[in-house]
């Protein structure tokens, strides 16, 4: 029996820069300045979120809140129920390239020489990274909080923009130190990890706003980072063809992973596997604890543009197709989509796979629902989105 498959047009001919599956919504953002919200069941356009004055390059969502970042240098907070923009945060002086909503979770921290469990951060945060070489940390506004919309515009100078941020009651920290664009960002608990074109990775404390470590070793630009605070390590991928695994308690490099022959633009982490994807058309599967190389996934004809992985499978997109792999033995299970020009983004939740792609010079979103009888779609149980505490 074939999986259920629907396809619908999205964003005309513009590139889809971001794709999220959240709270039974498909959220796509584009360089056409817009954000669209669709039903994954029917493909119906629920909202078109308009207001950004530049391409949208970063989004994250939780419950009925969406946060977006743009080349217009602003961070915007949207109500997904109504489609309204509730807040506009200014402060960055160049493109907001990445952002993360950091939800409170219980982690172990050292207090007075002892390890204790705390729920951090104490309330949800937004962390944004920019081509202006800096990061900013904001409290995520609650639904009942007062709206704040900055007055900065494209004519404002950097001093005015900085002053605007300082006057914002939701602004917490301005994280400075990178000497190049912040290209990659990962956050968890009270920790943020940023990767930069200055060849370094920095580890930040989101409670104090201080830089804990400057991780050096990469010889070229850093394009991707991932983080696991419970195991105290981070990983980064670089234009120098390597992946580095770092101990964030000591700032030391634990492993240098060498298997790629080109830019490592994407990395991901699950309990048992670290996966890296590169412009050399391959993906590599590693043991994150030992650094052992486990599998090379080879079969694409171009750079890997997006991927998803869990403990059982890898889904990867490149020129012409979207492929499904068994992560444990490296076997290519099937081509999920073929006859396409390119896949820009992919998102997976349970047995639902969503891909943003280019067909015949037009942009579309494909939703594929695998049933229980589709044994080739190996799936681990997924919990519904947790109701995080403020």
PDB file of C-alpha atoms in Angstrom, residues 300-301 317-322 335 337-343:
ATOM      1  CA  UNK A 300      23.245  11.387  -3.957  1.00  0.00           C
ATOM      2  CA  UNK A 301      24.597  13.275  -6.960  1.00  0.00           C
ATOM      3  CA  UNK A 317      17.612  15.600   0.289  1.00  0.00           C
ATOM      4  CA  UNK A 318      19.766  16.702  -2.624  1.00  0.00           C
ATOM      5  CA  UNK A 319      19.455  17.467  -6.321  1.00  0.00           C
ATOM      6  CA  UNK A 320      16.761  15.268  -7.847  1.00  0.00           C
ATOM      7  CA  UNK A 321      15.576  13.166  -4.917  1.00  0.00           C
ATOM      8  CA  UNK A 322      14.793  12.576  -1.265  1.00  0.00           C
ATOM      9  CA  UNK A 335      13.748   7.011  -2.913  1.00  0.00           C
ATOM     10  CA  UNK A 337      10.652  11.522  -3.858  1.00  0.00           C
ATOM     11  CA  UNK A 338      12.168  11.595  -7.337  1.00  0.00           C
ATOM     12  CA  UNK A 339      11.904  13.694 -10.466  1.00  0.00           C
ATOM     13  CA  UNK A 340      12.437  16.950  -8.615  1.00  0.00           C
ATOM     14  CA  UNK A 341      14.949  19.714  -9.189  1.00  0.00           C
ATOM     15  CA  UNK A 342      16.013  20.097  -5.556  1.00  0.00           C
ATOM     16  CA  UNK A 343      14.914  19.648  -1.945  1.00  0.00           C
TER      17      UNK A 343
END
